Structure formats: structure tokens, C-alpha cells
Amino acid sequence: MSVTKLEEHIFLIDAETAGIKNFVASYVLKGEQVAMVETGPTSSVPNLLAGLKQLKVKPEDVAYVAVSHIHLDHAGGVGALLKHLPKARVIVHPRGAPHLVHPEKLWEQSKMVLGSITEFYGKPQPVPEDRILAAADGMVFDVGNGISLKVVETLGHASHHQSYYELSSQGIFSGDAAGIYLSEIDVVVPTTPAPFRLDVALASLNKLMSFTPVNLFYSHFGRASGATRKLEMYAQQLRLWEEIAKHGLEKGESAESIGEQIFERDMAVREASEYIKVHPVLGDTVLTHSVQGVVDFVQKYG
Ligand SMILES: [Zn+2]
């Protein structure tokens, strides 16, 4: 676990899920009260608690735990975390909320899709229904001292994905809507697992750009400046993947061969290849699941 101060009021806790650094971020926003964005999975909740302690955050001061979506690497830990935060309520998209209350199906599906990776993450614990705020687009949650989170519905990666705009930093907590930022090599790679909606994801990126943000706070991983440019480039990257998948499918090629062409033509992916290949999670998620998600999208809607 490590804690980094990003802005006067914004801190990053590296959840170090399964000992992997720079992979899962949880953000702490300190106003008069405290808000957190993302929890990471169940297995790294002890690291979050250690991070809060280091930041001298009293558990009863945490008012909100906002999650971008319910996938285990973003919100799997919320049930376990809430047991330690007596006053916190969870901000989640209305379509995600039922899965936090009854996480069994989510757990079973995650095991099917992610296989052994779920063992790194741990089983999600249920969240009491009365602690959930199913939040709609545009809602603002204020923690005082000029610090607030505005909900920005950003579907595409998932049908229940939302980002959060934070005015004081002109920053967006983008969840998985803006891709995976490999901060150590300054490269963004797509996170587009099925059932990915590329058209909807592009609309979400436009919506995020309309805030003309300065900072992006990626869940994977960390802060990046030049936010608008990064969002534009991610949109371009998704269009390139779509084009490669379209041509490949027209010629009857397999997802694997389409993946190889993406690898050839997407300079960012190429640049990231060594990093991704040896990464315990990203090897599968980027090179297999993300490619398949775009191929499936083109097959269904392209
Ligand atoms: Zn993720």
C-alpha cells in the first residue's frame, strides 16, 4: 500500500491488489467530510483501511464511496469496506445497485469470465440496501470545502458505468470509460470486454470532453494531465480497433488474427506489449477480452 497526494484535497491509495502495484487505484477526496472513488476488490480492502489511517481519515468522516461500475476490480470491495465506515453511503448507477445488494450472480459470472483472476480479487460481500444511493446523471455530492463529485453517466464499457467530475481539480474520475492508463510508460490501452458498446462508449467520451477536463483520474491507474487530448486519442484508438475488426470479419478472419493485426497497427498497444504480456491481469484482459469485445460489437452492430 502507498498513498500519493495528487492535489491539495485529492489522494490516491494504491490498493496493490494481489501485490500488483500501479494497477488498482482508490481515490480519497478530503473536504469537511470525505468521499472515496472506487474501492478495488475485496482482497485489497485492508490496504485501503491502512491508506485511510495514514491519511488520518476518521472512518465516521467518510460520507460517500462512489464507484464507477460494479466490476470486481472497481467495486468488489465496497461491501467489506462499508463495515468499517459507519456513515458512508455508496454512489452507484441504478442498474448496478441490485448487484451490490445481491452480489452472488456477479461473483458467479465473474468466475466464468475471468477464471483464476477472481481469486486475486476475492468474493464481494453484500451491501445493505439502505446504504446505497442509486445516483442519476448530473447529481452532485458535496463534501464541503468546495469539493464535490458530479455524476456523469458514461455507458459503453458497461451498461451501468458512470464517471465523476470534480470541479476543484477540473478532473474526471473515469473508471474504465477512458481506457487503462499504464502510468509507468504513459500509454493508454482499451478495456472493452463484451458486452462492449463501442458506439455508446464514443458518445460517452464526447460527453466527458464537453467538460474540457484538465486531469483524468484513471482507476487503472493514476492521474494524467492533458485530459481532453487523452480522451480524443482514446476515441481514435477505439475507431481504429473497430475498423480493423470490420475488415477482418469481412474477410472471415478469427478474433485471434484480428487481435494480431491490432497489435501490428495500434502503436500504443505495440508500445505497451512487453508491459502487458508479463502483467498478471492485463495480458488476458487487453489482448483477449478487449479484442473479443470489439469483435463481438462489430458482429452484432457493425
Ligand atoms: Zn477495471
XYZ file of C-alpha atoms and ligand atoms in Angstrom:
303
model
C 0.000 0.000 0.000
C 1.166 3.502 -0.766
C -0.527 6.898 -0.602
C 0.191 9.745 -3.027
C -1.010 13.310 -2.739
C -2.256 14.451 -6.157
C -3.955 17.739 -5.383
C -4.473 19.755 -2.238
C -7.563 17.655 -1.457
C -7.140 14.518 -3.548
C -5.101 11.466 -2.630
C -4.500 8.168 -4.338
C -4.257 4.910 -2.423
C -2.554 2.174 -4.427
C -4.700 -0.816 -3.495
C -1.882 -3.125 -4.579
C -4.403 -5.831 -5.370
C -2.695 -9.233 -5.148
C 0.565 -7.355 -4.637
C 0.362 -5.711 -8.065
C 1.418 -2.080 -7.899
C 0.049 0.674 -10.164
C -2.956 -1.394 -11.148
C -5.973 -0.577 -8.955
C -6.449 2.936 -7.617
C -8.767 4.200 -4.923
C -9.101 7.964 -4.534
C -9.724 9.899 -1.354
C -11.231 13.399 -1.519
C -10.945 15.401 1.656
C -13.429 18.201 2.232
C -15.179 18.793 5.544
C -16.247 15.215 5.083
C -14.537 12.593 2.955
C -15.509 10.910 -0.300
C -13.809 7.937 -1.862
C -13.896 6.939 -5.514
C -13.505 3.202 -6.259
C -12.674 0.524 -3.727
C -10.847 -2.109 -5.699
C -11.740 -5.717 -4.886
C -12.401 -7.357 -1.524
C -8.848 -8.676 -1.216
C -7.298 -5.209 -1.042
C -9.696 -3.626 1.474
C -7.095 -3.961 4.289
C -4.762 -1.823 2.164
C -7.453 0.837 1.759
C -8.018 0.921 5.503
C -4.281 1.305 6.051
C -4.275 4.129 3.499
C -7.159 5.918 5.234
C -5.324 5.602 8.517
C -2.183 7.068 7.011
C -4.284 9.973 5.699
C -5.691 10.437 9.193
C -9.224 9.963 7.904
C -11.619 9.008 10.666
C -13.895 6.175 9.494
C -17.015 8.101 10.564
C -15.998 11.059 8.386
C -16.347 9.134 5.140
C -19.711 10.220 3.739
C -19.591 8.659 0.268
C -17.966 5.791 -1.533
C -18.550 6.376 -5.242
C -17.970 3.535 -7.686
C -17.794 3.762 -11.469
C -19.337 0.353 -12.022
C -19.737 -2.942 -10.237
C -16.919 -4.986 -11.787
C -14.885 -6.611 -9.030
C -11.721 -4.579 -9.612
C -13.689 -1.354 -9.057
C -16.387 -2.105 -6.505
C -15.874 -5.695 -5.351
C -14.565 -4.428 -2.024
C -17.353 -2.000 -1.251
C -19.327 -4.383 0.983
C -16.269 -5.260 3.073
C -15.142 -1.637 3.246
C -18.516 -0.312 4.418
C -18.312 -2.461 7.534
C -15.511 -0.140 8.639
C -17.120 3.141 7.553
C -20.235 3.550 9.721
C -21.715 6.568 7.928
C -20.673 6.058 4.340
C -23.172 5.563 1.573
C -22.404 4.061 -1.812
C -22.949 6.038 -5.004
C -23.622 3.686 -7.913
C -25.572 3.620 -11.169
C -29.180 2.457 -10.619
C -28.605 -0.592 -12.842
C -25.571 -1.589 -10.800
C -27.176 -1.167 -7.389
C -29.042 -4.519 -7.193
C -25.784 -6.389 -7.832
C -24.138 -4.746 -4.843
C -27.035 -5.819 -2.616
C -27.029 -9.360 -4.025
C -23.511 -9.985 -5.357
C -23.854 -13.782 -5.831
C -24.690 -13.651 -9.539
C -21.944 -11.112 -10.179
C -19.467 -13.409 -8.433
C -20.539 -16.455 -10.448
C -20.374 -14.543 -13.728
C -17.010 -13.045 -12.863
C -15.620 -16.515 -12.178
C -16.867 -17.659 -15.574
C -15.405 -14.697 -17.467
C -12.210 -14.041 -15.532
C -11.372 -17.530 -14.282
C -8.457 -17.623 -11.874
C -8.139 -13.822 -11.806
C -11.165 -13.761 -9.460
C -9.009 -15.484 -6.841
C -6.825 -12.367 -6.769
C -9.939 -10.294 -6.200
C -11.906 -12.227 -3.591
C -15.635 -12.662 -3.215
C -17.713 -9.481 -2.905
C -19.738 -9.012 0.279
C -23.299 -7.707 0.109
C -24.060 -4.026 0.708
C -27.136 -3.238 2.853
C -29.764 -1.712 0.589
C -30.318 1.326 2.830
C -26.693 2.348 2.350
C -26.955 2.642 -1.405
C -27.617 5.857 -3.315
C -28.632 4.853 -6.822
C -27.469 8.063 -8.465
C -28.628 9.554 -11.739
C -26.677 11.545 -14.305
C -25.989 15.103 -13.177
C -26.421 14.558 -9.447
C -23.843 16.323 -7.281
C -22.475 15.060 -3.975
C -20.824 17.711 -1.847
C -18.332 17.021 0.965
C -17.660 20.667 1.821
C -14.660 22.977 1.261
C -15.584 23.250 -2.408
C -15.109 19.539 -3.031
C -17.898 17.709 -4.822
C -18.499 14.889 -7.245
C -20.854 15.224 -10.174
C -22.216 12.025 -11.669
C -21.602 11.696 -15.416
C -23.296 8.648 -16.894
C -20.748 7.086 -19.269
C -22.102 3.830 -20.613
C -20.251 1.657 -23.102
C -17.686 -0.282 -21.073
C -20.704 -1.496 -19.118
C -24.414 -0.696 -19.248
C -24.208 0.781 -15.759
C -20.978 2.778 -15.911
C -20.618 6.300 -14.604
C -17.745 8.724 -14.178
C -17.416 11.631 -11.763
C -16.435 15.208 -12.467
C -14.642 17.099 -9.737
C -14.646 20.858 -10.249
C -11.803 21.975 -7.946
C -9.286 19.829 -9.847
C -11.129 20.039 -13.196
C -10.702 16.330 -13.063
C -12.660 13.306 -14.150
C -12.663 10.028 -12.300
C -13.108 7.961 -15.405
C -13.454 4.402 -14.127
C -12.991 2.294 -17.270
C -14.605 4.829 -19.659
C -11.290 6.265 -20.850
C -9.283 3.060 -21.075
C -6.437 1.713 -18.990
C -3.615 4.166 -18.426
C -0.271 2.482 -17.985
C 1.200 5.322 -15.987
C 4.713 3.897 -15.887
C 5.025 4.058 -19.674
C 2.407 6.785 -20.355
C 0.332 4.648 -22.729
C -3.446 4.031 -22.854
C -4.841 0.656 -23.908
C -8.512 -0.235 -24.400
C -10.654 -2.009 -21.859
C -13.565 -3.178 -23.965
C -14.727 -6.615 -22.798
C -18.060 -7.987 -24.067
C -20.791 -6.849 -23.967
C -18.988 -3.690 -25.052
C -20.918 -0.961 -26.910
C -18.390 0.955 -28.974
C -20.924 3.472 -30.311
C -22.132 4.243 -26.803
C -18.563 4.441 -25.478
C -17.687 7.052 -28.124
C -20.716 9.133 -27.127
C -19.575 8.879 -23.506
C -16.098 10.106 -24.459
C -17.681 13.132 -26.188
C -19.684 13.790 -23.073
C -16.530 13.703 -20.932
C -14.731 16.018 -23.376
C -17.567 18.540 -23.058
C -16.334 19.224 -19.516
C -12.941 20.247 -21.003
C -11.229 18.467 -18.137
C -7.590 19.081 -17.254
C -6.972 15.924 -15.249
C -8.008 12.336 -15.645
C -8.010 10.124 -12.592
C -7.890 6.621 -14.001
C -8.934 3.658 -11.899
C -6.175 1.812 -13.757
C -4.074 3.799 -12.889
C -3.394 7.202 -11.529
C -3.597 10.787 -12.652
C -2.783 12.063 -16.111
C -2.839 15.644 -17.316
C -3.794 16.647 -20.864
C -7.161 15.027 -20.242
C -9.018 16.242 -23.317
C -6.237 15.077 -25.634
C -6.141 11.704 -23.905
C -9.903 11.290 -24.349
C -9.646 12.199 -28.048
C -6.842 9.740 -28.563
C -8.786 7.000 -26.836
C -11.746 7.640 -29.148
C -9.390 7.388 -32.146
C -7.942 4.184 -30.804
C -11.412 2.628 -30.436
C -12.284 3.641 -34.012
C -9.067 2.031 -35.251
C -9.913 -1.205 -33.449
C -13.413 -1.102 -34.934
C -12.035 -0.600 -38.446
C -9.561 -3.472 -38.092
C -12.288 -5.743 -36.721
C -14.652 -4.789 -39.566
C -12.125 -5.575 -42.297
C -11.062 -8.752 -40.558
C -14.613 -10.026 -40.209
C -15.389 -9.178 -43.843
C -12.504 -11.437 -44.815
C -13.715 -14.133 -42.432
C -10.765 -13.849 -40.081
C -10.745 -15.091 -36.497
C -10.702 -12.866 -33.425
C -7.160 -14.082 -32.840
C -5.976 -12.896 -36.216
C -7.823 -9.587 -35.738
C -6.011 -9.278 -32.422
C -2.684 -9.784 -34.193
C -3.496 -7.006 -36.656
C -4.495 -4.673 -33.832
C -1.173 -5.469 -32.283
C 0.551 -4.550 -35.566
C -1.309 -1.331 -36.251
C -2.111 0.202 -32.858
C 1.131 1.912 -31.890
C 0.047 2.324 -28.269
C -0.662 -1.388 -27.905
C 2.663 -2.164 -29.539
C 4.447 0.158 -27.209
C 2.707 -1.492 -24.280
C 3.215 -5.051 -25.463
C 6.108 -6.008 -23.212
C 4.400 -4.431 -20.229
C 1.076 -6.128 -20.924
C 2.468 -9.564 -21.737
C 4.090 -10.048 -18.347
C 1.261 -8.408 -16.362
C -0.683 -10.949 -14.289
C -4.078 -9.468 -15.253
C -3.695 -7.224 -18.279
C -2.262 -9.919 -20.551
C -5.666 -11.572 -20.658
C -7.897 -8.546 -20.307
C -6.372 -6.407 -23.038
C -5.146 -8.890 -25.605
C -8.005 -11.363 -25.333
C -11.109 -9.874 -23.680
C -10.866 -6.361 -25.114
C -10.260 -7.618 -28.654
C -13.162 -10.064 -28.357
C -15.426 -7.295 -27.044
C -14.799 -5.126 -30.118
C -15.151 -8.100 -32.480
C -18.477 -9.021 -30.841
C -19.672 -5.430 -31.133
C -18.888 -5.247 -34.849
C -20.553 -8.613 -35.446
C -23.701 -7.503 -33.701
C -23.981 -3.825 -34.582
C -21.282 -3.019 -37.165
Zn -11.433 -2.178 -14.475
